[in-house]
Structure formats: structure tokens, C-alpha cells
PDB file of C-alpha atoms and ligand atoms in Angstrom:
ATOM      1  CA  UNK A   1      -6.236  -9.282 -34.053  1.00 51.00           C
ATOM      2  CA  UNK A   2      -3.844 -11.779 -35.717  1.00 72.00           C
ATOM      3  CA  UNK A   3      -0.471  -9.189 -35.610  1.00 94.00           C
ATOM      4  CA  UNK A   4      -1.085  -8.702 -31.715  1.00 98.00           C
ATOM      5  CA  UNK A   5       2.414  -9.945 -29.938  1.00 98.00           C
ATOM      6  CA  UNK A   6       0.170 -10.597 -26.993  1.00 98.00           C
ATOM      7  CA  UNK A   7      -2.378 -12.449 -28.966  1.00 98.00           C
ATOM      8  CA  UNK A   8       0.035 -14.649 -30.248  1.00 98.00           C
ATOM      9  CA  UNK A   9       1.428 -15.143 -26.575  1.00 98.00           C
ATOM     10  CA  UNK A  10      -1.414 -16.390 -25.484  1.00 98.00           C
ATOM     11  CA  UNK A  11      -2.190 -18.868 -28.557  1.00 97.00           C
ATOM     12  CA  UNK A  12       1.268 -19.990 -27.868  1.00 97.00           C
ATOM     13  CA  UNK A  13       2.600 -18.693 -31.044  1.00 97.00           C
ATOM     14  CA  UNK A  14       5.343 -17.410 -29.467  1.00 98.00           C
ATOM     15  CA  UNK A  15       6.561 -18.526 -26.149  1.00 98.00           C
ATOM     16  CA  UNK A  16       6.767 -16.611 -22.674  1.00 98.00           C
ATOM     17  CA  UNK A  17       7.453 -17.608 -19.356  1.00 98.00           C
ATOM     18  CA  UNK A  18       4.073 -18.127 -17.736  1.00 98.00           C
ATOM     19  CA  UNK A  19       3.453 -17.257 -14.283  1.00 98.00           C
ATOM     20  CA  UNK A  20      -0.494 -18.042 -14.014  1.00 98.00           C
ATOM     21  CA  UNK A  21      -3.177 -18.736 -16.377  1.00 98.00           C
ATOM     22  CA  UNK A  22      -7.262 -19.219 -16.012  1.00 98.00           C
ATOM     23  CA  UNK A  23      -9.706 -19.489 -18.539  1.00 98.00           C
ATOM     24  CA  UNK A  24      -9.944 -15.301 -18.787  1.00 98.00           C
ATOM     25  CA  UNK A  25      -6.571 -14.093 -17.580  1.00 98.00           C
ATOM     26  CA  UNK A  26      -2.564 -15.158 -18.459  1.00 98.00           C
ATOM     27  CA  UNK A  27       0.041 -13.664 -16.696  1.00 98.00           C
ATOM     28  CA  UNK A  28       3.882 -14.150 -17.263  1.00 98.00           C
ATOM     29  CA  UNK A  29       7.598 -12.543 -16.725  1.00 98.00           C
ATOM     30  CA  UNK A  30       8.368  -9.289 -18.586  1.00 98.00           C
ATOM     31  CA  UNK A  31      11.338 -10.149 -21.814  1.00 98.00           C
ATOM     32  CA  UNK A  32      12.855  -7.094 -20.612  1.00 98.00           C
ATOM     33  CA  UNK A  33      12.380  -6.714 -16.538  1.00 98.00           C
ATOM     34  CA  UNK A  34      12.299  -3.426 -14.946  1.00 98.00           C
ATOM     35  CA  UNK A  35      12.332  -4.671 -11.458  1.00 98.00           C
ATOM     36  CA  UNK A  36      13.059  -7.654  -9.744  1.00 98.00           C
ATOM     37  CA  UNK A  37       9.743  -9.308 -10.278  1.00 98.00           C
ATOM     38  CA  UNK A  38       8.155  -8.160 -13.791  1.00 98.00           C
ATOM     39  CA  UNK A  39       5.217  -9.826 -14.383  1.00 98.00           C
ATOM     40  CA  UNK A  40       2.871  -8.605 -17.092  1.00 99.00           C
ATOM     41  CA  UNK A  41      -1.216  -9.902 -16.230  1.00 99.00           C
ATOM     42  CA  UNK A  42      -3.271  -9.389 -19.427  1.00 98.00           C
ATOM     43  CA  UNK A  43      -6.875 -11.004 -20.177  1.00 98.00           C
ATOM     44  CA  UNK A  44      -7.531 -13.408 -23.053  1.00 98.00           C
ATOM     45  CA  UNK A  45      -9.991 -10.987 -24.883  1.00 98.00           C
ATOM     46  CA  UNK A  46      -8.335  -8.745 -27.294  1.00 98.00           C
ATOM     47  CA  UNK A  47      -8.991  -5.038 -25.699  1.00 98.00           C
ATOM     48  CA  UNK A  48      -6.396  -2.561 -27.102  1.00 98.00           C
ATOM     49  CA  UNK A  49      -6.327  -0.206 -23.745  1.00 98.00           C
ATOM     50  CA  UNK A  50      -7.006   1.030 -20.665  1.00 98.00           C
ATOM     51  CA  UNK A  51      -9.063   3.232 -22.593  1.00 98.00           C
ATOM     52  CA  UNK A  52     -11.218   0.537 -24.084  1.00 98.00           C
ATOM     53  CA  UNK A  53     -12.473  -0.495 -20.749  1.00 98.00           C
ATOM     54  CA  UNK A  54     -16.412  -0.460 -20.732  1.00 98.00           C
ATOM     55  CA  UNK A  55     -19.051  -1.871 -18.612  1.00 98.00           C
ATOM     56  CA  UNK A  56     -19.058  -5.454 -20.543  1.00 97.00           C
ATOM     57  CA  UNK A  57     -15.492  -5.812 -20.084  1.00 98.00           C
ATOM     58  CA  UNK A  58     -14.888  -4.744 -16.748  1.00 98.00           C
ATOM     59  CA  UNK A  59     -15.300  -7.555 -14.456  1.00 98.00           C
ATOM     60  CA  UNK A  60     -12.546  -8.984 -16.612  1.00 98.00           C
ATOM     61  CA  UNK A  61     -10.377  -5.927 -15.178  1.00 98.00           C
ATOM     62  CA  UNK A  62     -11.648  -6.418 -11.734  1.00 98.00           C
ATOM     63  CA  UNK A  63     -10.623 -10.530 -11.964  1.00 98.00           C
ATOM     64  CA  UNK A  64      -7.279  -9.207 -13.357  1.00 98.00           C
ATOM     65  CA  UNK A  65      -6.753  -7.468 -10.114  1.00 98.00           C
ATOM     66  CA  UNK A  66      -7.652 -10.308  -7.824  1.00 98.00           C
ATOM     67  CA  UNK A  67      -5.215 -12.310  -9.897  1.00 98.00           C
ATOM     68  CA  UNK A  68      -2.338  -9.963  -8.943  1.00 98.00           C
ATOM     69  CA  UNK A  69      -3.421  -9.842  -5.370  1.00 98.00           C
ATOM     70  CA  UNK A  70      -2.810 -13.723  -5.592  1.00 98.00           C
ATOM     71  CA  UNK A  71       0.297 -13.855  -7.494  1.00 98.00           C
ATOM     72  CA  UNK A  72       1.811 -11.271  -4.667  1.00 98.00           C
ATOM     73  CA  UNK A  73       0.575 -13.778  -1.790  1.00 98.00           C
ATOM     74  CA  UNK A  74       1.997 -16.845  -4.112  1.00 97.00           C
ATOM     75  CA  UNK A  75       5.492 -14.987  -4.763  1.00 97.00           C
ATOM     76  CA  UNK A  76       5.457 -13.510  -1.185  1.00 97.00           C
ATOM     77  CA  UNK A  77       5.544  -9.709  -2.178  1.00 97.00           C
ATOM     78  CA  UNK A  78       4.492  -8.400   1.083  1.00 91.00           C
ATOM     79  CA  UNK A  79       7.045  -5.620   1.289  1.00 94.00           C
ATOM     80  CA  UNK A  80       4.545  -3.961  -1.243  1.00 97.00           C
ATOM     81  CA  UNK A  81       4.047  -3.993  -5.574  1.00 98.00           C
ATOM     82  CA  UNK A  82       3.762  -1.467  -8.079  1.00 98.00           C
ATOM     83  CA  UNK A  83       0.668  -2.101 -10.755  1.00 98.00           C
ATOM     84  CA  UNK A  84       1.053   0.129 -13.905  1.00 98.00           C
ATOM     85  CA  UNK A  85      -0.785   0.325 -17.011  1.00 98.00           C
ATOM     86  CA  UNK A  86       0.521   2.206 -20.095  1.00 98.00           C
ATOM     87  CA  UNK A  87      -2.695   3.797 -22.129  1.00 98.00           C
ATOM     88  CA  UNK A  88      -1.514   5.382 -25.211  1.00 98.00           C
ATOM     89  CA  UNK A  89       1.228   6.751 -27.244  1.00 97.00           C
ATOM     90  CA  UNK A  90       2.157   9.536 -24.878  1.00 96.00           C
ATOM     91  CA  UNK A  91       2.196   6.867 -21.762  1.00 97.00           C
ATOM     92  CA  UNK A  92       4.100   4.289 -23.758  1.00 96.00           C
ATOM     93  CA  UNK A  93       2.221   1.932 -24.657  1.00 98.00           C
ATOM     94  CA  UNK A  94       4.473  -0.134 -26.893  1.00 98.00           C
ATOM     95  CA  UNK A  95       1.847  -2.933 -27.064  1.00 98.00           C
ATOM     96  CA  UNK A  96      -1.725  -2.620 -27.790  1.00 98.00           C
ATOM     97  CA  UNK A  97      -3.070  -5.182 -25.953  1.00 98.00           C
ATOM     98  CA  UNK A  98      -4.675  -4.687 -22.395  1.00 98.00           C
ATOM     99  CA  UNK A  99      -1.747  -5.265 -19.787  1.00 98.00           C
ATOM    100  CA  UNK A 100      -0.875  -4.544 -16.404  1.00 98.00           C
ATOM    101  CA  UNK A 101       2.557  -4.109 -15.480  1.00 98.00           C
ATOM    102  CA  UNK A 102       3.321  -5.955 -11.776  1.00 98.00           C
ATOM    103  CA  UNK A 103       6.520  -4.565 -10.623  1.00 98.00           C
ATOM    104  CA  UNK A 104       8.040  -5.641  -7.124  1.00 98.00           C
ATOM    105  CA  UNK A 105      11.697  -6.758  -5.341  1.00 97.00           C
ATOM    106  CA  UNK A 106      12.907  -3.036  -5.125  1.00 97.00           C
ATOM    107  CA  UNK A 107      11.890   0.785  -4.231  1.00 96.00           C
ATOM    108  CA  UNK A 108       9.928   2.522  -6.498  1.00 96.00           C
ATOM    109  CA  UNK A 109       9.975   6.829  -6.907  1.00 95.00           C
ATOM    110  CA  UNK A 110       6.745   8.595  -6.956  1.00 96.00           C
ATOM    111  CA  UNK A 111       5.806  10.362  -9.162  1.00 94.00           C
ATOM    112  CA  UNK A 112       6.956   7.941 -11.875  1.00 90.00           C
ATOM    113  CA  UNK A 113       8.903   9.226 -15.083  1.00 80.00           C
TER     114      UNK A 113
HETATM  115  P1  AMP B 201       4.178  -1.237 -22.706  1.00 66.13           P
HETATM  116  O1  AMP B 201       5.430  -0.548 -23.185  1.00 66.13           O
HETATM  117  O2  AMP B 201       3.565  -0.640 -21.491  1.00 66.13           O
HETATM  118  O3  AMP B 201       3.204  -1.422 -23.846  1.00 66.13           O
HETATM  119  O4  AMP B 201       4.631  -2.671 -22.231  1.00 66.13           O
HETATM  120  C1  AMP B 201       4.935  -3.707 -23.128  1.00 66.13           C
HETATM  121  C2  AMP B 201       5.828  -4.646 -22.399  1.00 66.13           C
HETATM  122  O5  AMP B 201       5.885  -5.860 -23.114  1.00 66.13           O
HETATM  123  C3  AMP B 201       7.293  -4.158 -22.248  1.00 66.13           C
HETATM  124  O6  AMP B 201       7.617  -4.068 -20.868  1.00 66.13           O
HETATM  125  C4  AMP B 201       8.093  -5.233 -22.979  1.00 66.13           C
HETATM  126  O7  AMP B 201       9.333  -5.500 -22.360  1.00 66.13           O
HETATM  127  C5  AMP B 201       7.153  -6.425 -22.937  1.00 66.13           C
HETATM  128  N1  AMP B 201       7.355  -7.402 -23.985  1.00 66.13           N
HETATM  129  C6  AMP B 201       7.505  -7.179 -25.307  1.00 66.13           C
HETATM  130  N2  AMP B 201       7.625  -8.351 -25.971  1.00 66.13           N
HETATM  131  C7  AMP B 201       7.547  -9.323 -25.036  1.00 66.13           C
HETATM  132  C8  AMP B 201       7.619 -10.748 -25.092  1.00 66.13           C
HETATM  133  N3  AMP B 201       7.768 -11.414 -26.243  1.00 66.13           N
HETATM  134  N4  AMP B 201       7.519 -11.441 -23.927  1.00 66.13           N
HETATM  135  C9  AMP B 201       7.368 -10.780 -22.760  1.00 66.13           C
HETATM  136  N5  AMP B 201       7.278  -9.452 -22.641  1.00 66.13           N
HETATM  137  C10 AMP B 201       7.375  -8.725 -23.763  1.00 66.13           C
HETATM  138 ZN1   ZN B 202      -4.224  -8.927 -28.578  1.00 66.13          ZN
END
């Protein structure tokens, strides 16, 4: 997918501010933060959604989540983090490419908006 914004991130096509990279996964801060910390984790492999999760991609998802668990030790989020992913027009998915939103440093409302 050569017109994927988050393809291009990771290439380093365009620049971002990385917070954590391994040969599957890059993570880095949000252009336009909704919280304190705004970190976006997405894997390397080109999946469009949440929805395109399948059982050859999954452990990737899995890893994804035991790379947020470490970046909240590493940034100290123990007061507790908010992991979101958009799937979808109606959800607001701006970006179709994989990502989980990791949202921390303030109160969050449930249900969300
Ligand atoms: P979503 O709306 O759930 O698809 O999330 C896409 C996210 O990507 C939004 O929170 C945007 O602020 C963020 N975003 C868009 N462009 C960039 C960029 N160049 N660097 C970092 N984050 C970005
Ligand atoms: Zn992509």
C-alpha cells in the first residue's frame, strides 16, 4: 500500500516521533494528542483494520499488546491507560492502517463518545 500515511511512517517517508520500534511493531506520539500521553502502536504489516484480524495475523496483535504493557511500565503509567482502536467509517477510522490508540495522563468517561 504505497498511499498508506502509516506505511510511509514506518519507511521513514515521513517523520514521527518514535516511542519504540522491533522488527514487527513501531509505536510513536499522536500529531494531534488527545491526552497527555498519545501514543499510537501499529505493526509493520499493512492490515487495514481491526476487522482484518485473522488467525495468521494475530499473534502480531497479541505482541502489539505486550508492547503497550511495556511502554506503560517504561513511561510509568500506573495510574491506569486507555487502549482504543477505531474499525471503520462509523468508528472513525481516519487511517486505514491497523493502530491502537494508547491514551494516558488524565481521566477518561465511559462510555466513550
Ligand atoms: P483514527 O482516526 O482512529 O484512524 O486515528 C488516526 C490517528 O492518526 C489520529 O489520532 C491522528 O491524529 C493521527 N495522525 C495522523 N497523521 C499523523 C502523523 N503524520 N503522525 C502522527 N499521527 C498522525
Ligand atoms: Zn499501511
Amino acid at each position: 500500500m504505497n498511499d498508506c500515511l502509516f506505511c510511509k511512517i514506518i519507511k521513514g517517508e515521513i517523520p514521527s516521533s518514535k516511542v519504540y520500534e522491533d522488527d514487527t511493531v513501531y509505536a510513536f506520539n499522536d500529531i494531534e494528542p488527545q491526552a497527555p500521553v498519545h501514543i499510537l502502536i501499529i505493526p509493520k504489516e499493512h492490515i487495514s483494520s481491526a476487522a482484518e484480524i485473522n488467525a495468521d495475523n494475530s499473534k502480531l496483535v497479541a505482541h502489539i499488546f505486550e508492547v503497550a504493557a511495556k511502554i506503560a511500565e517504561d513511561k510509568g503509567l500506573a495510574d491506569g491507560f486507555r487502549i482504543v482502536t477505531n474499525c471503520g467509517d462509523s468508528a472513525g477510522q481516519s487511517v486505514k492502517h491497523l493502530h491502537f490508540h494508547m491514551l494516558a495522563g488524565r481521566d477518561f468517561t465511559w462510555p466513550p463518545g
